[in-house]
XYZ file of C-alpha atoms in Angstrom:
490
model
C 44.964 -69.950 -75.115
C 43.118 -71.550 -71.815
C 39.430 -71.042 -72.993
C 38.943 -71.279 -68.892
C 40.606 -68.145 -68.251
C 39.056 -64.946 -68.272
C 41.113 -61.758 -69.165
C 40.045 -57.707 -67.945
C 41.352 -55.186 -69.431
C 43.903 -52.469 -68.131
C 41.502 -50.021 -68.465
C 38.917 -51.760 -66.822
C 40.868 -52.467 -63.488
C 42.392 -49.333 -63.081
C 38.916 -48.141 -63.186
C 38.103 -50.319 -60.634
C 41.222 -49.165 -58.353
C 40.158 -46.056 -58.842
C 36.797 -46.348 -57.216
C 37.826 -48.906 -54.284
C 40.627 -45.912 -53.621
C 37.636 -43.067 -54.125
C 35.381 -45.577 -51.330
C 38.212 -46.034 -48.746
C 38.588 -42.210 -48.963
C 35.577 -41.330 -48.593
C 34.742 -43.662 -45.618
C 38.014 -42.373 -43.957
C 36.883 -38.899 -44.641
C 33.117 -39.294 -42.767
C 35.407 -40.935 -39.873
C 37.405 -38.184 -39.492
C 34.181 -35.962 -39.389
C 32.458 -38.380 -36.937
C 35.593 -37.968 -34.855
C 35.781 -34.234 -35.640
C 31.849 -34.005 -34.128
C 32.753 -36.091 -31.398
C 35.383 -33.383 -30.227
C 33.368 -30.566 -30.902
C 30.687 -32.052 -28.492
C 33.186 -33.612 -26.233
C 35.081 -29.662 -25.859
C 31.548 -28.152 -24.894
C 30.880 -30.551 -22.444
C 34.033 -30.235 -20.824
C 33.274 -26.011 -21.110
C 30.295 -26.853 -19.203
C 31.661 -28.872 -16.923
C 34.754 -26.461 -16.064
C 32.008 -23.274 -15.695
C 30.209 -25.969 -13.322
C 33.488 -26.553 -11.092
C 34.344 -22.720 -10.872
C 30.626 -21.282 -9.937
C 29.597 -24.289 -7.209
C 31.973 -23.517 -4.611
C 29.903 -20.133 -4.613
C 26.455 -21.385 -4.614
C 24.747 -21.455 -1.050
C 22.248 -23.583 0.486
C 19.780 -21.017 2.629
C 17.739 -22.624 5.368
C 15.341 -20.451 7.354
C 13.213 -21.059 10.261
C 10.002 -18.809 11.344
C 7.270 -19.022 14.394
C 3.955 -18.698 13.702
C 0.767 -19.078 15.941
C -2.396 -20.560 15.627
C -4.914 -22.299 17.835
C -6.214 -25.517 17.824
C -8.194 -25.539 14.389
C -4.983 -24.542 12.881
C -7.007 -20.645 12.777
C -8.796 -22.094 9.742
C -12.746 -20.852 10.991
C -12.969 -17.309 12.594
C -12.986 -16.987 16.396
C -16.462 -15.396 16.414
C -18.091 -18.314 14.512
C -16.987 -20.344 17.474
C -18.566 -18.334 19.950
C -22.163 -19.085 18.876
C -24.446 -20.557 20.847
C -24.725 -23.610 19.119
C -21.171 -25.080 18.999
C -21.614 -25.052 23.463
C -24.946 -26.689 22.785
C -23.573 -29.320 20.827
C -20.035 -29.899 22.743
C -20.787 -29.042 25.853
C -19.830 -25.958 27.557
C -15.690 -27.290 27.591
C -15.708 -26.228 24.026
C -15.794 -22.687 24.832
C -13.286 -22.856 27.088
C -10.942 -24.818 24.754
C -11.279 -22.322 22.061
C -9.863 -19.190 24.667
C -6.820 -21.211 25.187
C -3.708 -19.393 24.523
C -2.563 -19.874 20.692
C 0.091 -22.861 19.902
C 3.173 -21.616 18.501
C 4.699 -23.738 15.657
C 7.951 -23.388 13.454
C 7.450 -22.663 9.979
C 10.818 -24.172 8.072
C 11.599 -23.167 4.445
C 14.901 -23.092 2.244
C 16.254 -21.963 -0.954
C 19.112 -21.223 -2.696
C 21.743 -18.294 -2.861
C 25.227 -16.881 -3.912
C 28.217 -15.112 -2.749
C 28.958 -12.083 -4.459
C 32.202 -11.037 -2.103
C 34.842 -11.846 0.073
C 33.359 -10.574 3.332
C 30.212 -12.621 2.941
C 27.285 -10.659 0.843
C 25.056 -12.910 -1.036
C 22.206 -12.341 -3.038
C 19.022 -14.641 -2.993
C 14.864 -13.996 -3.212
C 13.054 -12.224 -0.526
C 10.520 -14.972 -0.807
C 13.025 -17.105 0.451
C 14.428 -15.097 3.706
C 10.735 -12.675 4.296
C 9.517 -12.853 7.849
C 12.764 -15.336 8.672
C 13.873 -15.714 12.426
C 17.070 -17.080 12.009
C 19.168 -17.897 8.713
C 21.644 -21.241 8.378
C 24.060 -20.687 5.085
C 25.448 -23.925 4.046
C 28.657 -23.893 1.711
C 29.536 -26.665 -1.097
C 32.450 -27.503 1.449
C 29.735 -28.488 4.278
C 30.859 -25.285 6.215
C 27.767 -23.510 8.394
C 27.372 -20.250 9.028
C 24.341 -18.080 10.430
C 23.372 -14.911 8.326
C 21.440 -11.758 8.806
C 19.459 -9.792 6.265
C 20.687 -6.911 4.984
C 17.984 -5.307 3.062
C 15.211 -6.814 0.896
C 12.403 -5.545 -1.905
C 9.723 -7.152 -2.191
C 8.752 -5.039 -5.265
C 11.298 -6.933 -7.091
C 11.648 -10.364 -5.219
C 15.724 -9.609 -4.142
C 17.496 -10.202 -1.043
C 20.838 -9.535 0.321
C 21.942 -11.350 2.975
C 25.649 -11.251 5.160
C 27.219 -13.939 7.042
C 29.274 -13.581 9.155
C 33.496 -13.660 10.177
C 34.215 -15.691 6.742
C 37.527 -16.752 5.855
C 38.554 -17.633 1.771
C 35.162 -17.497 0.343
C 34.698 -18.412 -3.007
C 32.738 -15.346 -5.417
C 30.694 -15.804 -8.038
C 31.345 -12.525 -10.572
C 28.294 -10.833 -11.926
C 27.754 -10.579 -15.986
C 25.509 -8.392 -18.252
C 21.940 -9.398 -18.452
C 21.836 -6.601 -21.288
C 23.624 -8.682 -23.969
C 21.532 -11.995 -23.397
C 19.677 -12.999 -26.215
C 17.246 -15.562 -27.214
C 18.914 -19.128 -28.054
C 21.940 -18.042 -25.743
C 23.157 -21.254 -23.318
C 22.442 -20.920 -19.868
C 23.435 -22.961 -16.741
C 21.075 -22.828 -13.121
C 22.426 -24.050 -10.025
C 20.503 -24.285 -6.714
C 19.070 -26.570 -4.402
C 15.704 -27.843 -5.473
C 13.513 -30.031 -3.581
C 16.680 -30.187 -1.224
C 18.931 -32.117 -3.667
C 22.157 -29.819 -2.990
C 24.109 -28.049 -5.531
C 22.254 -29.284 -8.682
C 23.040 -28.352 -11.942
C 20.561 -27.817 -14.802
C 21.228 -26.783 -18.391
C 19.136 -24.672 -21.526
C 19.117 -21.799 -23.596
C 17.540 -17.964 -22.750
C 13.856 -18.468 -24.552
C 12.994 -14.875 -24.221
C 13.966 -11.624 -22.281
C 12.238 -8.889 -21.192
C 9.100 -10.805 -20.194
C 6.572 -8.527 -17.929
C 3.223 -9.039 -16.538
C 4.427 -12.326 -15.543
C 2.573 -11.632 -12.163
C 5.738 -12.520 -9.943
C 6.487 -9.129 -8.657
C 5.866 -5.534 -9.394
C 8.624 -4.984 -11.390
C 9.080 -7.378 -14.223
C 11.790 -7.688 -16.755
C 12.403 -11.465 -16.350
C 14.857 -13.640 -18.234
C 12.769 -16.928 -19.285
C 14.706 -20.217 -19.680
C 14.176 -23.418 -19.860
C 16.817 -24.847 -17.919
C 14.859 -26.529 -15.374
C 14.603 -24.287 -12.054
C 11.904 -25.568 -9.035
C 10.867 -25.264 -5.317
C 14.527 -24.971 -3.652
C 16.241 -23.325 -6.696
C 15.033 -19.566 -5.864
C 17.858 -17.360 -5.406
C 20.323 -19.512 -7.049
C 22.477 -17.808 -10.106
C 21.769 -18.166 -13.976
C 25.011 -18.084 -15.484
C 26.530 -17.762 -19.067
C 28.416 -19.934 -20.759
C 31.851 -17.902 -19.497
C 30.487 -18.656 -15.519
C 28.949 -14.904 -15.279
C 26.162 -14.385 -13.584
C 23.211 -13.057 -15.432
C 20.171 -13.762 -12.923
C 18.514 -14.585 -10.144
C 16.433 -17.789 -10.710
C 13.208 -16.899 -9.218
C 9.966 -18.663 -9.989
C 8.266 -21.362 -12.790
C 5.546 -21.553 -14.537
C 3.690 -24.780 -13.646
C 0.079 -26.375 -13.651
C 1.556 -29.118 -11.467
C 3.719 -27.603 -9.272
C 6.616 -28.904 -10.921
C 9.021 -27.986 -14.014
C 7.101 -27.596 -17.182
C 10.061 -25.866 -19.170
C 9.279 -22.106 -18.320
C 11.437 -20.581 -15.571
C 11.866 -16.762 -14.785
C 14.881 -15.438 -13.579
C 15.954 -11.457 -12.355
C 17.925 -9.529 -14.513
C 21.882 -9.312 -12.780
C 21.982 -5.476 -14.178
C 18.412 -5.172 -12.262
C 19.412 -6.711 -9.308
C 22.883 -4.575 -9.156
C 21.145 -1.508 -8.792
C 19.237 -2.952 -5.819
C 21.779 -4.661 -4.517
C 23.897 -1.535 -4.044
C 20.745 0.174 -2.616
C 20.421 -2.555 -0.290
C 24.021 -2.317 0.899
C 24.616 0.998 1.259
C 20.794 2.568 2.892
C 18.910 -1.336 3.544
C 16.545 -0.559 1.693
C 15.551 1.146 -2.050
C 14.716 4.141 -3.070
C 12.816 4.461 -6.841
C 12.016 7.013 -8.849
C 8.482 8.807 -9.740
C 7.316 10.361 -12.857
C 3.416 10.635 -11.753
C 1.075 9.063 -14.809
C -1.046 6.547 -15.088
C -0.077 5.116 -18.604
C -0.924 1.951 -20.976
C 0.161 0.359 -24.004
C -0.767 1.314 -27.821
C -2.322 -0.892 -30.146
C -3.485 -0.091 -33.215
C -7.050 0.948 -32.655
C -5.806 3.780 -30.194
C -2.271 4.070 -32.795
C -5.546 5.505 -35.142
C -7.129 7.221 -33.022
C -4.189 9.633 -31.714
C -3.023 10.152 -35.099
C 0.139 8.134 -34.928
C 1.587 6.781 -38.096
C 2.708 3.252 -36.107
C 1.809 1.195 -33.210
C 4.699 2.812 -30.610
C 5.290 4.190 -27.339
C 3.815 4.491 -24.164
C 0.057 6.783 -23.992
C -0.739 9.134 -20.610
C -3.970 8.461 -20.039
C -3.990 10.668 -17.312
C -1.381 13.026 -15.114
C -1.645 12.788 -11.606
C -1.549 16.252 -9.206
C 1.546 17.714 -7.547
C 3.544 15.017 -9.581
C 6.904 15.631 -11.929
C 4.933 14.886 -14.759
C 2.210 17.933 -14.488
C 5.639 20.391 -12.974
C 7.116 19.241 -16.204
C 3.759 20.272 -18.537
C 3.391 16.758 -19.825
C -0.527 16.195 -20.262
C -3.118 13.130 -20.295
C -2.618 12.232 -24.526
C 0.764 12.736 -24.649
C 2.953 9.510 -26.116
C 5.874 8.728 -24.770
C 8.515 7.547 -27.527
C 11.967 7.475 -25.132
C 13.391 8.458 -22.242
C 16.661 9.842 -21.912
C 17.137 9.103 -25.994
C 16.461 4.962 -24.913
C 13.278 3.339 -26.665
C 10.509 2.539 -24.952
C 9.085 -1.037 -25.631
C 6.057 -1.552 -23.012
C 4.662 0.183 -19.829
C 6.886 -2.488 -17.962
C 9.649 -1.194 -19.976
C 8.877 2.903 -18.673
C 8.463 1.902 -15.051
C 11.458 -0.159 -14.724
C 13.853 2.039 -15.917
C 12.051 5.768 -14.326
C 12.131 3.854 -10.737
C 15.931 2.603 -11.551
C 16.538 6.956 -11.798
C 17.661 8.738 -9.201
C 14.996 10.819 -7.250
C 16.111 14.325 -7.990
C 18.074 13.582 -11.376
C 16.577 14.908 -14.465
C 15.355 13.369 -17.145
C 14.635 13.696 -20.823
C 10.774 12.444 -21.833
C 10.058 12.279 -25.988
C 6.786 12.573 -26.371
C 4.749 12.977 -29.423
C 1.736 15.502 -28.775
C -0.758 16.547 -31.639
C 1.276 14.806 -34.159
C 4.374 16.485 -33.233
C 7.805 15.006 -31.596
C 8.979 17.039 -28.903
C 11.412 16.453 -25.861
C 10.609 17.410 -21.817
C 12.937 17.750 -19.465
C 10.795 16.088 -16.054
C 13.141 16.439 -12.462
C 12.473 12.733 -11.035
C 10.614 12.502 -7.274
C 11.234 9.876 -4.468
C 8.564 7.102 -5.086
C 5.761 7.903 -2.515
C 5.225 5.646 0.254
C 1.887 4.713 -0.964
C 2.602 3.715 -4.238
C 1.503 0.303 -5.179
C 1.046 -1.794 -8.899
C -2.214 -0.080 -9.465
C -0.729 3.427 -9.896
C 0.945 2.321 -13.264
C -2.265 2.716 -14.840
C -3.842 -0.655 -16.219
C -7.823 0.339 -15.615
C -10.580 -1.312 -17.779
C -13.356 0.649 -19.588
C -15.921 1.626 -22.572
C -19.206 3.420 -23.338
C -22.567 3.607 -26.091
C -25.485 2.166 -28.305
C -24.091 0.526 -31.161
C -21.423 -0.328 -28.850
C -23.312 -2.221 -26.506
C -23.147 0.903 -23.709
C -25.763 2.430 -21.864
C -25.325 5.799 -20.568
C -26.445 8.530 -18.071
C -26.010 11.581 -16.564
C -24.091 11.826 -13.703
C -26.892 13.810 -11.070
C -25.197 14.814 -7.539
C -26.656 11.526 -6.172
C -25.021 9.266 -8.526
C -21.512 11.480 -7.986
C -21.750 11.304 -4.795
C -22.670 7.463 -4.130
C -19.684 6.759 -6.657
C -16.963 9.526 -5.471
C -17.227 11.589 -8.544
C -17.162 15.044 -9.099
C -20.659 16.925 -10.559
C -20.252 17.307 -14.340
C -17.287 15.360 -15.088
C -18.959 12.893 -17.579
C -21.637 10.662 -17.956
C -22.171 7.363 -15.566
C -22.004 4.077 -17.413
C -25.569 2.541 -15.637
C -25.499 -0.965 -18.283
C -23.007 -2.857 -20.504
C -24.678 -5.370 -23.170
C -24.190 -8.860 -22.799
C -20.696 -10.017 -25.722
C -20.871 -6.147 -26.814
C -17.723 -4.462 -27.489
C -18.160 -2.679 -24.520
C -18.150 -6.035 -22.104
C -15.157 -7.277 -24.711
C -13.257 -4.408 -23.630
C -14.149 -4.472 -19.989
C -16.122 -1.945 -19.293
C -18.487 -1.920 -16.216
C -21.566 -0.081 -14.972
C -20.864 2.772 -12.342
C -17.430 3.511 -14.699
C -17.301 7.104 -15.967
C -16.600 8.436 -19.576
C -15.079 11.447 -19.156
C -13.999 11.838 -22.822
C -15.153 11.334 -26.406
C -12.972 10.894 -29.224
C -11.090 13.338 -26.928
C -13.541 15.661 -26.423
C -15.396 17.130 -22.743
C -18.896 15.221 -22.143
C -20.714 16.360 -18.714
C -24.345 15.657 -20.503
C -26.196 13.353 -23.477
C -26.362 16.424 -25.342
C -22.709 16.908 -25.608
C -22.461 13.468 -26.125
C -25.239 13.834 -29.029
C -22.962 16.707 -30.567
C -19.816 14.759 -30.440
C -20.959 11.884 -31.948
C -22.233 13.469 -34.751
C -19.124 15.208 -35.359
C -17.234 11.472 -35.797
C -16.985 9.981 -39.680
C -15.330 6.673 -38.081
C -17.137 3.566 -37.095
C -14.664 3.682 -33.933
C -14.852 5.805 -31.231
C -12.122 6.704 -28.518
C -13.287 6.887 -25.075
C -11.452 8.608 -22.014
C -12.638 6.189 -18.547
C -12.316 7.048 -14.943
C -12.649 3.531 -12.879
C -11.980 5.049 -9.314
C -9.014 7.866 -8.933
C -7.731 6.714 -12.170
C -8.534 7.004 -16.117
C -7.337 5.171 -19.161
C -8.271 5.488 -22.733
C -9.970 2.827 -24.957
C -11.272 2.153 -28.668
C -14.602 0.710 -29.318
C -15.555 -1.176 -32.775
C -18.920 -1.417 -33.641
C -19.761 -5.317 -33.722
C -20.776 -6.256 -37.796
């Protein structure tokens, strides 16, 4: 035997083989799940792309023009302020003269973004983007011009429908169901921003149902994150099957650029005003007649209710549905027409989306006790504007940091109250609950812990009655009252 030769065993190399065969599997198995990824990502890009190649052809390019006058300070300093002695003093008496020259007219120029949404030529955009326009140029992704007239527009909820005119093979965009978006959901906006045509951005539906934004008066916005700014208003949101699900309308910014918050119209909100629009040119809403606010838990407690839900009346306004219909200032709405009420937002959305002259089914819960009213829903009054939906601050007393009076016929009188309707706020304390909560002198508490006060003794009596260290407060802040809870400060 060669003493240089070394000898394995059998066992030895077929262990070995074994693992070199167990290594080459497994890095042949993690390629084929690289490669498996790879297509995975590669076939949603390509879905992306294909929704991209369908909906741009129907994405519009919305140039307007407007004239507007000013004089020769650009109408920056009031007329009358130039009329004083000293400015002839100074300039010489030309200056007056120069200042009574006819106004210069200038052209205002603006544009946006907008959609077809049929054959012969309706598209949908923002009323921000066509309001006060003189004339309106449509561009088309194929470079094709056309001038457009407004339909109809609401500025209540920031839509627009526009028509151009004699169109031949225009491409549509079809419309989707905002209802089914959720949170996480892919999203694709389209539009022109900063006049960069047809630009496409991609993200995901960060939350729905987002009010008191501040955009408009009626809120229910889808909030993305695909990037939308200045030139993208109007332009569609769409799915991931090429639907359209909103309206890109506004960002939030501290710059003036994208930040990652974008709003966009509901497509089921801006059906129902788009159908308006085409049919009458303008909208019609529905009216229920309170002045209402959310629940939290401090009023939840104080009207007996067993969760923090629904919608509270603070107060029912005259000759309205809502007092034909015996609903009363208290009352908490839980539904209408058997849907769930989330937020005040939620309550005026859908009563102005009704029908004037339909009826309605309120749930309410009143003294502890579910019950349903059947309310006939009124034309929305001319006059109606964001304040009647019934956001008023207010508070009142000692140990609350509130100062109180009687209301004497001077006081009613200077402040537009009635005599003996409840006792004038005259000071609120300095980081009292009362100033936490908003509450102002010249206010009115009408109410305590639901209960008539028209004098301190009342007042006196009331209070004495109470075994919580809380106390519920009915305000009147002009023609309108809300309630609030006060906490006494530890």
């Amino acid at each position: 035997m060669n003493p240089n030769k070394v000898f394995f065993p059998i066992s030895r190399i077929l262990t070995l083989l074994v693992f070199s065969l167990m290594f080459i599997a497994t890095q042949s198995l993690a390629q084929t799940e690289i490669s498996d990824d790879i297509a995975i990502l590669d076939k949603s890009s390509k879905a992306f792309v294909n929704v991209v190649k369908k909906a741009k052809p129907a994405v519009v390019n919305i140039k307007v023009e407007k004239t507007t006058t000013r004089n020769s300070q650009g109408g920056q300093i009031p007329e009358e302020m130039f009329n004083h002695p000293f400015f002839e003093q100074f300039f010489g008496p030309q200056f007056r003269q120069q200042q009574q020259q006819k106004p210069k007219e200038y052209t205002q120029r603006g544009q946006g973004s907008g959609f077809i949404i049929s054959k012969d030529g309706f598209i949908l955009t923002n009323n921000h983007v066509v309001e006060g326009a003189d004339s309106i140029k449509v561009t088309l992704s194929d470079d094709r011009d056309f001038d457009a007239k407004v339909i109809g527009t609401d500025p209540q909820t920031d839509v627009a429908l526009i028509k151009i005119e004699d169109p031949e093979n225009l491409p549509v965009l079809p419309l989707g169901d905002s209802a089914n978006l959720e949170a996480g959901e892919w999203v694709i906006a389209i539009g022109n921003p900063f006049g960069l045509i047809q630009t496409v951005t991609v993200g995901v539906v960060s939350a729905t149902g987002r009010s008191s934004v501040g955009i408009s008066e009626y809120e229910n916005f889808i909030q993305t994150d695909a990037a939308i700014n200045p030139g993208n208003s109007g332009g569609p949101l769409l799915n991931g099957r090429g639907e359209v699900v909103g309206i890109n309308t506004a960002l939030f910014s501290r710059t003036g650029g994208y930040m990652g918050i974008g709003f966009a119209i509901p497509i089921n909100m801006a059906k129902s005003i788009e159908e308006q629009l085409h049919k009458d040119g303008k909208v019609t809403r529905g009216w229920l007649g309170v002045v209402i606010q959310n629940i939290d838990k401090n009023l939840a407690e104080s009207f007996g209710l067993k969760e923090v839900r629904g919608i509270l009346i603070s107060e029912v306004q005259k000759d309205s549905p809502a007092s034909a219909a015996g609903l009363q200032q208290g009352d908490v709405i839980l539904r209408l027409n058997s849907v769930e009420l989330q937020d005040v937002s939620d309550l005026r959305n859908r009563v102005a989306l009704i029908q004037p002259g339909s009826k309605a089914i309120v749930e309410i819960i009143r003294n502890g006790r579910e019950k349903k009213v059947q309310v006939s829903i009124a034309e929305q009054p001319s006059n109606f504007s964001k304040s009647d939906s019934g956001s008023i601050d207010g508070d009142s007393l000692d140990q609350y940091g509130l100062t109180l009076q009687e209301l004497t016929p001077e006081l009613a009188k200077k402040f537009e109250y009635e005599e003996d309707s409840g006792l004038i706020i005259s000071d609120v304390a300095t980081g009292s609950a009362a100033e936490e909560a908003g509450l102002k002198p010249g206010q009115l508490v009408e109410e305590v812990n639901r209960k008539r006060v028209s004098n301190l003794k009342e007042l006196d009596k009331v209070l004495k009655q109470s075994k919580s260290d809380k106390v519920l407060l009915r305000i009147r802040a002009g023609n309108y009252s809300t309630y609030v809870v006060l906490a006494a400060k530890e």
